[in-house]
Structure formats: C-alpha cells, structure tokens
Coordinates of C-alpha atoms and ligand atoms in Angstrom, one line a residue:
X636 CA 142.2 51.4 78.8
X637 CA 140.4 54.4 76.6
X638 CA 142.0 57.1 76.1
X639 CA 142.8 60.2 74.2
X640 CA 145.9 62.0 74.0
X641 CA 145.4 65.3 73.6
X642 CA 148.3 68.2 72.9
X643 CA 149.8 70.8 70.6
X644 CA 152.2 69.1 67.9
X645 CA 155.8 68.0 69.7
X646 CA 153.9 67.8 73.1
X647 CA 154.8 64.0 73.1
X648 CA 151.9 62.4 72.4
X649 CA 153.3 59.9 69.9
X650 CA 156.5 59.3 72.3
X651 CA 153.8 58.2 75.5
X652 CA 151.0 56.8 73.0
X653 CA 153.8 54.3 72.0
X654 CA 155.3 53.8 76.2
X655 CA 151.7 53.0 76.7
X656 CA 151.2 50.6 74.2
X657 CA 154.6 48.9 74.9
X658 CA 153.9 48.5 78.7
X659 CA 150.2 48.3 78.8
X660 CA 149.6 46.3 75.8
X661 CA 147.1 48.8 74.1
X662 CA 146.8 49.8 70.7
X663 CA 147.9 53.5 69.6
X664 CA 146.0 54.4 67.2
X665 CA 147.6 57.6 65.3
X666 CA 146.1 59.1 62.0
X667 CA 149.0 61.0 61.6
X668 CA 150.8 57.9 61.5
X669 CA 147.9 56.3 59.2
X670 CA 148.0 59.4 56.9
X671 CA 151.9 59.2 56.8
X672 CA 151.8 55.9 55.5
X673 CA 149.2 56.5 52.8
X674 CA 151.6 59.2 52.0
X675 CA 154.6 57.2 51.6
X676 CA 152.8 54.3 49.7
X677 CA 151.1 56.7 47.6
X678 CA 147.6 55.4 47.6
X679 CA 145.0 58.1 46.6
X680 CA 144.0 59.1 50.4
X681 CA 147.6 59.6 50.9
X682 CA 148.3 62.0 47.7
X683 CA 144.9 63.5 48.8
X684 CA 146.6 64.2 52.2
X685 CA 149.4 65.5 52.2
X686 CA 148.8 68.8 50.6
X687 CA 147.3 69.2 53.3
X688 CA 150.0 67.8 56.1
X689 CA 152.7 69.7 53.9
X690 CA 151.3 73.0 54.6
X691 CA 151.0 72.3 58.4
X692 CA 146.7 72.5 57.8
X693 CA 144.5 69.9 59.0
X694 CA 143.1 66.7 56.5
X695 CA 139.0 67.3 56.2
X696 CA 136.9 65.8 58.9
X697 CA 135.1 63.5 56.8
X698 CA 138.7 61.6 55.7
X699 CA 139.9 61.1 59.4
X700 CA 136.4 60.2 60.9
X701 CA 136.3 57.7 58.4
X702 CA 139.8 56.2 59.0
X703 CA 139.4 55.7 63.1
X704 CA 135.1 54.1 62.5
X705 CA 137.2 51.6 60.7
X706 CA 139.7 50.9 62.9
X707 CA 138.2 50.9 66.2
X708 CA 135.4 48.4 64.8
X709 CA 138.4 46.4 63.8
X710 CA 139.9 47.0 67.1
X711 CA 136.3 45.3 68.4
X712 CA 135.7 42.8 66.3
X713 CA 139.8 41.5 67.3
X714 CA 138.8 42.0 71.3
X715 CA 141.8 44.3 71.6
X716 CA 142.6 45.6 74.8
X717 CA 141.1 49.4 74.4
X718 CA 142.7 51.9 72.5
X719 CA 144.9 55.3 73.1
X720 CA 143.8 57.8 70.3
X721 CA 147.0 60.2 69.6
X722 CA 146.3 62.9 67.3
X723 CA 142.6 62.4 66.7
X724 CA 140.0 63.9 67.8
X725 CA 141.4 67.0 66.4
X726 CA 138.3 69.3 66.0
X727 CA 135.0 69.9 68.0
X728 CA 133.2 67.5 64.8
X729 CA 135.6 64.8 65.0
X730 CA 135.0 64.8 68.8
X731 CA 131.3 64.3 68.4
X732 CA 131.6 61.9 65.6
X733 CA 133.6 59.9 68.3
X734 CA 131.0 59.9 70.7
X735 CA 128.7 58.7 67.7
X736 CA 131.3 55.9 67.0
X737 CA 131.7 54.6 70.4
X738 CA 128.0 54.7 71.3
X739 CA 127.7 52.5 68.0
X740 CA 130.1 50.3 69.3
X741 CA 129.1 50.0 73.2
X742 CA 132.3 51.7 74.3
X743 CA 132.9 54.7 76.4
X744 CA 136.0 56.5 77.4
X745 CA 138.1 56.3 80.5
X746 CA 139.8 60.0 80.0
X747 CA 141.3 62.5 78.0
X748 CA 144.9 63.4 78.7
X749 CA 145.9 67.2 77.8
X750 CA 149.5 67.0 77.5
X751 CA 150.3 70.9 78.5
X752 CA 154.1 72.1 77.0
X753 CA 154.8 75.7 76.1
X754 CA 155.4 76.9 72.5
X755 CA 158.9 77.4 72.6
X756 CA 159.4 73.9 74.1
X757 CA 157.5 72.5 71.4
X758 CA 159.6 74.2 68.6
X759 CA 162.8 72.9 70.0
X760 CA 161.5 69.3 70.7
X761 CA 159.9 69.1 66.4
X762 CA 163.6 70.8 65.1
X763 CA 164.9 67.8 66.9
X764 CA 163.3 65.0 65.7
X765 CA 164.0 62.0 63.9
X766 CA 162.0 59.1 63.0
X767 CA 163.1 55.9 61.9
X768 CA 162.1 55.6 58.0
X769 CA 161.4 52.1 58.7
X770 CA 159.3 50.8 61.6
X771 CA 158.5 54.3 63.1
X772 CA 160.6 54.4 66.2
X773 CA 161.0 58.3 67.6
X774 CA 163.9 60.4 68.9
X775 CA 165.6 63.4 69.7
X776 CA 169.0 64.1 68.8
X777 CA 169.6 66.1 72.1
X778 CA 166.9 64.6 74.4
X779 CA 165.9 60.9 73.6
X780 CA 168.7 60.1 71.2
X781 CA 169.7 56.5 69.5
X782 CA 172.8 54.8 71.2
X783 CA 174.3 54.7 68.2
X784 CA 174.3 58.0 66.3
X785 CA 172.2 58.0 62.9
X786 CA 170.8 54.2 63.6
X787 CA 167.6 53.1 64.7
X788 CA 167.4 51.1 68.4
X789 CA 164.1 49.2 67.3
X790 CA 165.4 48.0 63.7
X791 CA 169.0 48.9 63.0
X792 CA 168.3 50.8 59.8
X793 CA 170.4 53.9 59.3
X794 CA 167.1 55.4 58.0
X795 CA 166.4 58.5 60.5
X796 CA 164.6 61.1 59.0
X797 CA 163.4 64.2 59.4
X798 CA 159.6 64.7 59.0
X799 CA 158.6 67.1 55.9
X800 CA 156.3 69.2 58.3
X801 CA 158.8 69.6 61.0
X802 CA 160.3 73.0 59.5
X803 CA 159.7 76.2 61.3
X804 CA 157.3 77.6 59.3
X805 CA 155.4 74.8 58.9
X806 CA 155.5 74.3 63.0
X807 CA 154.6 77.6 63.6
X808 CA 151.3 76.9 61.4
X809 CA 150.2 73.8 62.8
X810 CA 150.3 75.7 66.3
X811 CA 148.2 78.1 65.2
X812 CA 145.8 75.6 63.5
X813 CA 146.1 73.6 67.2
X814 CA 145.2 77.0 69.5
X815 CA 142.2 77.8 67.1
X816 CA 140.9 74.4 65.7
X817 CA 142.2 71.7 68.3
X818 CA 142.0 73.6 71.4
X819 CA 138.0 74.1 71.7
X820 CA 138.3 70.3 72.6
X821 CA 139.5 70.9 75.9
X822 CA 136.4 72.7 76.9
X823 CA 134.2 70.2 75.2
X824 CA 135.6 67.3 77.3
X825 CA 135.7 69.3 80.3
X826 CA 132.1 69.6 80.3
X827 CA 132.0 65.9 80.0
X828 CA 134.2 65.4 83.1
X829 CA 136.9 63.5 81.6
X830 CA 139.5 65.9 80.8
X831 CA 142.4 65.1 82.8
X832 CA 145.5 67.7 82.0
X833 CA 149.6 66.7 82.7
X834 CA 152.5 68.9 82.7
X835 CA 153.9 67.2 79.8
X836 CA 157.4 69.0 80.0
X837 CA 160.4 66.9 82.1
X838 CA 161.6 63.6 82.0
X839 CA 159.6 61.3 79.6
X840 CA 159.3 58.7 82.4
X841 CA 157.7 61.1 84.7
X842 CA 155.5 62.1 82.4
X843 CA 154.5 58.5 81.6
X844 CA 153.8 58.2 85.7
X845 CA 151.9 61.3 85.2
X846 CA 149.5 59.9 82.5
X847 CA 148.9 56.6 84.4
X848 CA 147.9 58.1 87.9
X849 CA 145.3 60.6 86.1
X850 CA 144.0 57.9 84.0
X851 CA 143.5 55.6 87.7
X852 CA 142.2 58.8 89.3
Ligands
LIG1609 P1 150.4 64.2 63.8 O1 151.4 63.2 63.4 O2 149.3 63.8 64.8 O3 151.3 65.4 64.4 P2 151.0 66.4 65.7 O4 149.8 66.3 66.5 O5 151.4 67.7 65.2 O6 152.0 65.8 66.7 P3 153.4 65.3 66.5 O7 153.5 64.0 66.0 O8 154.2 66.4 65.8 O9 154.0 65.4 68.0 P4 153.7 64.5 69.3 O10 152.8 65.3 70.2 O11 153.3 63.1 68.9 O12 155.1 64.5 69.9 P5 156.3 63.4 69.8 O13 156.0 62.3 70.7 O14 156.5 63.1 68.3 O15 149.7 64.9 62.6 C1 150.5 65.3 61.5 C2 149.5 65.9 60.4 O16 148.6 64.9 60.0 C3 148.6 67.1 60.9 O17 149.3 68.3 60.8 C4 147.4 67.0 59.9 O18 147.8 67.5 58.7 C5 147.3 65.5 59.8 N1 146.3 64.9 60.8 C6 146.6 64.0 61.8 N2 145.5 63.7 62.5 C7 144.5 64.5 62.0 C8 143.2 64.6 62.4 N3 142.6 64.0 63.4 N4 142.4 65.5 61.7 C9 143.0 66.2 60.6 N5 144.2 66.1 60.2 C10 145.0 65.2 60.9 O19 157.5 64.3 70.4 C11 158.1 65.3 69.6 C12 159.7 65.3 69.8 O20 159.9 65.6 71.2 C13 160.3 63.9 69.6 O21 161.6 64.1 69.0 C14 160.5 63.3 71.0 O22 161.6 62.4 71.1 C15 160.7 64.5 71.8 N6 160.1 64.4 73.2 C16 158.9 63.8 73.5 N7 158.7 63.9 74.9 C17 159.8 64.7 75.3 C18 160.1 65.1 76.6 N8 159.4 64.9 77.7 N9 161.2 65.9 76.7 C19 162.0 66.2 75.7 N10 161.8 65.7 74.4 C20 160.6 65.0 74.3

C-alpha cells in the first residue's frame, strides 16, 4: 500500500496513519512527527523548525522534501511494505517533488485519501488532545481516552501532553495556512485520478473501513 493522507490539522490523519500501520503492517511516515522529534532532541533542523511549527506556519519546502527523499529510499533499500504519507505533501511543490521522488525510485501511488471534517470539529478534536511524551501514542480526553486517566495505554508513562501548537490561536492559523496552501492539492491529485475523499467525522473504526474500501476501489 501507497498512500497519502490528506486533511486539515485534527482531521485524524495521524490517529488512521497509525490503525493502518498497526493492522496493515505499513510504515507511517509523518514529518510532523519527524520535525517534532528534531524539536525535542534539539538538533539544528529541529531549532530551525519550530519557529515555524510554533506559530502554526509551514517548515520551507526545501527542509521537508528533503526529510521524506531520505526516508522513502530508506524505506526501499529495507523492502518495506509501501508507505502512508501523513502530513506531507503539504503544498502544490512538495507534491511535485514527490512525483520526482517516486519516479526516481520506480514507485507510484495507489491513492490519496482526503479526510473531509468541518472546522469546528477540528477545533474541538486539537483542544482535546494528548500525546504520550514518550512513544507517541494519541488520545482524546472525551473521545478516544486512556483507560486509565493521565497514563499512556502503549507505555504506561504518566507523560500525556498537550502539543505546543494545539492552542486556539495557533489552530485557527494552521487552518488558514491548510485552506490556502494545502488545499490546492486536492485539485492537483484530482486531475491525476487518485484522489479518493472520506467523511472523516464518526467513529474512528468506521472511518478506518472508509479508508480501506476507497483505497481497494
Ligand atoms: P502535523 O503534525 O502534520 O499536524 P497537522 O497536519 O496539523 O495534523 P495534526 O497532527 O494536528 O492532526 P491529525 O490530522 O493527524 O489528527 P489526529 O489523528 O492527531 O504538522 C505539525 C506542524 O509541522 C505543521 O503545522 C508544520 O509547521 C510542520 N509540518 C509538518 N509537515 C510539514 C510539511 N509537509 N511541510 C511543511 N511543514 C510541515 O487527531 C486529532 C485529535 O482528534 C486526537 O486527539 C484524536 O484522538 C482525535 N480524533 C481522531 N479521529 C477522531 C474521530 N473520528 N472522532 C473524534 N476524535 C477523533
């Protein structure tokens, strides 16, 4: 499986990228989770980067593009099993530097999954989330939450944080940065005939169902 994930922030692409990885066996590949932990170990990309992520704008192109040529020819070389891209490509460039990536590589992709949730849904799911500071596990403390308040499922650490850009404000920015920057994508792999778009608001294991019958379609 190749795939993209596409959505405005809180549409869930990080919640199914990691479902899909789980059950299917393929890789998620996240810069925003790449980026997060350059932040956190402080390594000059990640100080570059989160000026950037603070203030809800997007890292330049030529960072990211950079980050996912090395991985998928990692992913290659390894003979993983595909690949679901969650958060990249993120701009019309990005998208076309892909194409150049994968052509390099022999690969092509299966679809692009739009993941469609309103605005206000999406405000309510990032005020709500926590992510384990210490493997990554995510949840919601109204709509996915751990079975034991405050402590991680995956790891048992009491760790569960609130992500710095998760704040109103900052939300409200990186939706605005999504409808003017991100969403041109949809057109672009439209006219390449492998946009597929889900209702991504209901029951996480619907919308799971969801993403595999439009990726078989
Ligand atoms: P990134 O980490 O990619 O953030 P994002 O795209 O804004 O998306 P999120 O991670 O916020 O949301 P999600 O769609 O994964 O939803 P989730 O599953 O967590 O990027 C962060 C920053 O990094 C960017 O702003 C930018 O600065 C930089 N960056 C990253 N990639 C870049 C790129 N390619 N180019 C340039 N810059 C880049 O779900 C959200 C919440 O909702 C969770 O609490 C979850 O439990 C809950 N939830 C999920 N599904 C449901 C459901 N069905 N019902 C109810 N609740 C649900």
């Amino acid at each position: 499986m190749r795939i993209i994930l596409v959505g405005p922030p809180g549409s869930g692409k990080g919640t199914q990228a990691k479902r899909l990885q789980q059950h299917e066996g393929v890789p998620q590949i996240s810069t925003g989770d790449i980026l997060r932990a350059a932040v956190k170990a402080q390594t000059p990309l990640g100080l570059e980067a989160k000026k950037y992520m603070d203030a809800g704008n997007l890292v330049p192109d030529d960072v990211v593009i950079g980050l996912v040529d090395q991985r998928l020819a990692e992913g290659k070389q390894k003979g993983e099993k595909g690949f679901i891209l969650d958060g990249f490509p993120r701009t019309v460039p990005q998208a076309e530097a892909l194409d150049a990536i994968l052509d390099k590589l022999e690969l092509s992709l299966d679809a692009v999954v739009e993941l469609q949730v309103p605005a206000d849904e999406v405000v309510r799911r990032l005020s709500g989330r926590r992510t384990c500071n210490n493997c990554g596990a995510m949840y919601h403390i109204e709509f996915n939450a751990p079975k034991k308040e405050g402590v991680c499922d995956s790891c048992g650490s009491d760790q569960l944080i609130q992500r710095d850009d998760d704040k109103e404000e900052t939300v409200r920015n990186r939706l605005r940065v999504y409808a003017e920057q991100t969403a041109p994508l949809l057109e672009y792999y439209s006219r390449a005939g492998v946009l597929k778009s889900v209702d991504g608001t209901g029951g996480i294991d619907d919308i799971y169902q969801s993403i595999l019958s439009a990726v078989e379609k």
